Short mmCIF file of C-alpha atoms and ligand atoms in Angstrom, two decimals:
data_model
loop_
_atom_site.label_atom_id
_atom_site.label_comp_id
_atom_site.label_asym_id
_atom_site.label_seq_id
_atom_site.Cartn_x
_atom_site.Cartn_y
_atom_site.Cartn_z
CA LEU A 1 57.27 19.55 81.33
CA ASP A 2 55.66 17.53 78.54
CA LYS A 3 52.30 19.28 80.09
CA ASN A 4 53.67 22.35 80.12
CA GLU A 5 52.63 22.26 84.17
CA HIS A 6 55.52 24.56 84.81
CA ARG A 7 53.65 27.23 82.77
CA SER A 8 50.93 27.30 84.89
CA THR A 9 49.83 30.05 87.45
CA ASN A 10 50.40 28.27 90.21
CA PHE A 11 54.04 27.41 89.25
CA ARG A 12 54.56 30.54 88.16
CA GLN A 13 54.09 31.65 91.47
CA MET A 14 56.88 29.57 92.75
CA ASN A 15 59.07 30.51 89.68
CA PRO A 16 58.18 33.56 87.57
CA LEU A 17 61.11 31.85 85.27
CA HIS A 18 58.72 28.62 84.93
CA GLN A 19 61.63 26.48 85.31
CA VAL A 20 62.62 23.25 87.09
CA PRO A 21 63.78 22.26 89.35
CA THR A 22 61.75 24.32 92.01
CA LEU A 23 61.84 23.19 95.56
CA ASP A 24 58.69 24.31 97.40
CA ASP A 25 59.19 23.61 101.09
CA ASN A 26 56.28 24.39 103.31
CA GLY A 27 55.84 27.58 101.02
CA PHE A 28 59.47 28.38 101.07
CA PHE A 29 60.36 28.71 97.27
CA LEU A 30 63.72 28.25 95.88
CA THR A 31 64.79 28.23 92.35
CA ASP A 32 68.29 27.10 90.65
CA SER A 33 69.38 23.27 91.42
CA HIS A 34 72.79 24.31 92.99
CA ALA A 35 70.87 26.46 95.28
CA ILE A 36 68.73 23.87 96.17
CA ILE A 37 71.00 20.95 96.84
CA SER A 38 72.83 23.87 98.81
CA TYR A 39 69.91 24.10 100.63
CA LEU A 40 69.03 20.32 101.28
CA ALA A 41 72.61 19.70 102.14
CA THR A 42 73.22 22.18 104.38
CA ASN A 43 73.29 20.78 108.36
CA SER A 44 72.47 17.39 106.92
CA ASN A 45 75.01 14.68 107.15
CA LEU A 46 75.49 15.22 103.23
CA MET A 47 77.78 18.27 104.08
CA SER A 48 81.31 17.80 105.77
CA ASN A 49 82.20 20.31 108.46
CA ASP A 50 85.35 20.42 106.56
CA ARG A 51 85.66 23.72 105.14
CA ARG A 52 87.96 22.83 102.66
CA LEU A 53 85.76 19.88 101.83
CA GLN A 54 82.74 22.25 101.64
CA ALA A 55 84.81 24.23 98.93
CA ARG A 56 85.79 21.53 97.01
CA ILE A 57 81.55 20.65 96.85
CA ASN A 58 80.94 24.11 96.10
CA GLN A 59 83.51 24.31 93.42
CA LEU A 60 81.75 21.21 91.71
CA LEU A 61 78.51 22.64 92.20
CA PHE A 62 79.63 26.09 90.70
CA PHE A 63 81.55 24.44 87.74
CA ASP A 64 80.42 25.65 84.46
CA PHE A 65 78.94 22.69 83.10
CA GLU A 66 79.41 23.95 79.39
CA LEU A 67 83.24 24.12 79.96
CA PHE A 68 82.69 20.54 80.90
CA LYS A 69 81.46 19.55 77.80
CA ILE A 70 84.05 21.51 75.95
CA PHE A 71 87.13 19.67 78.03
CA CYS A 72 85.48 16.32 77.08
CA GLU A 73 85.58 17.20 73.43
CA ILE A 74 89.15 18.16 73.61
CA GLY A 75 89.82 15.34 75.90
CA VAL A 76 91.31 17.15 79.24
CA SER A 77 91.03 15.25 82.31
CA PHE A 78 91.93 16.66 85.67
CA SER A 79 91.36 15.29 89.13
CA ILE A 80 90.18 17.65 92.29
CA GLU A 81 91.90 16.78 95.50
CA LYS A 82 91.08 17.94 98.69
N1 GSH B 101 69.73 27.25 86.29
C1 GSH B 101 68.75 26.43 86.78
C2 GSH B 101 68.16 26.19 85.25
C3 GSH B 101 66.91 25.39 85.17
C4 GSH B 101 66.47 24.83 83.63
O1 GSH B 101 67.49 25.39 82.74
N2 GSH B 101 65.59 24.47 83.63
C5 GSH B 101 64.77 23.95 82.39
C6 GSH B 101 64.83 22.56 82.23
S1 GSH B 101 66.83 21.68 82.30
C7 GSH B 101 63.74 24.42 82.40
O2 GSH B 101 62.83 24.30 83.49
N3 GSH B 101 62.74 24.47 80.64
C8 GSH B 101 61.82 25.16 80.74
C9 GSH B 101 61.26 26.25 80.29
O3 GSH B 101 62.36 27.24 80.50
O4 GSH B 101 60.22 27.00 79.96
C10 GSH B 101 69.14 25.28 87.36
O5 GSH B 101 70.17 25.15 87.25
O6 GSH B 101 67.96 24.80 88.17
#
């Protein structure tokens, strides 16, 4: 980012929004960190076969980080169980 490589023509061909992270899996370009994590984890030993556990993983991936920061500021604690 410091060198503005993400704004180069080559990078924009992978991601017109010129954002990182951007995955290049042998010409398959994928953007958005959560989509990339999900793609890499699918069919690997990183992802559970348990449907409910998968749902919890997705819950954490899709959790709104801005909301998390607000929770921290007001001191809300919570736990996530299977
Ligand atoms: N929703 C995207 C957001 C990606 C994003 O905001 N990337 C920022 C860095 S954290 C970026 O590449 N900024 C450079 C720019 O927009 O020019 C994701 O989760 O991957």
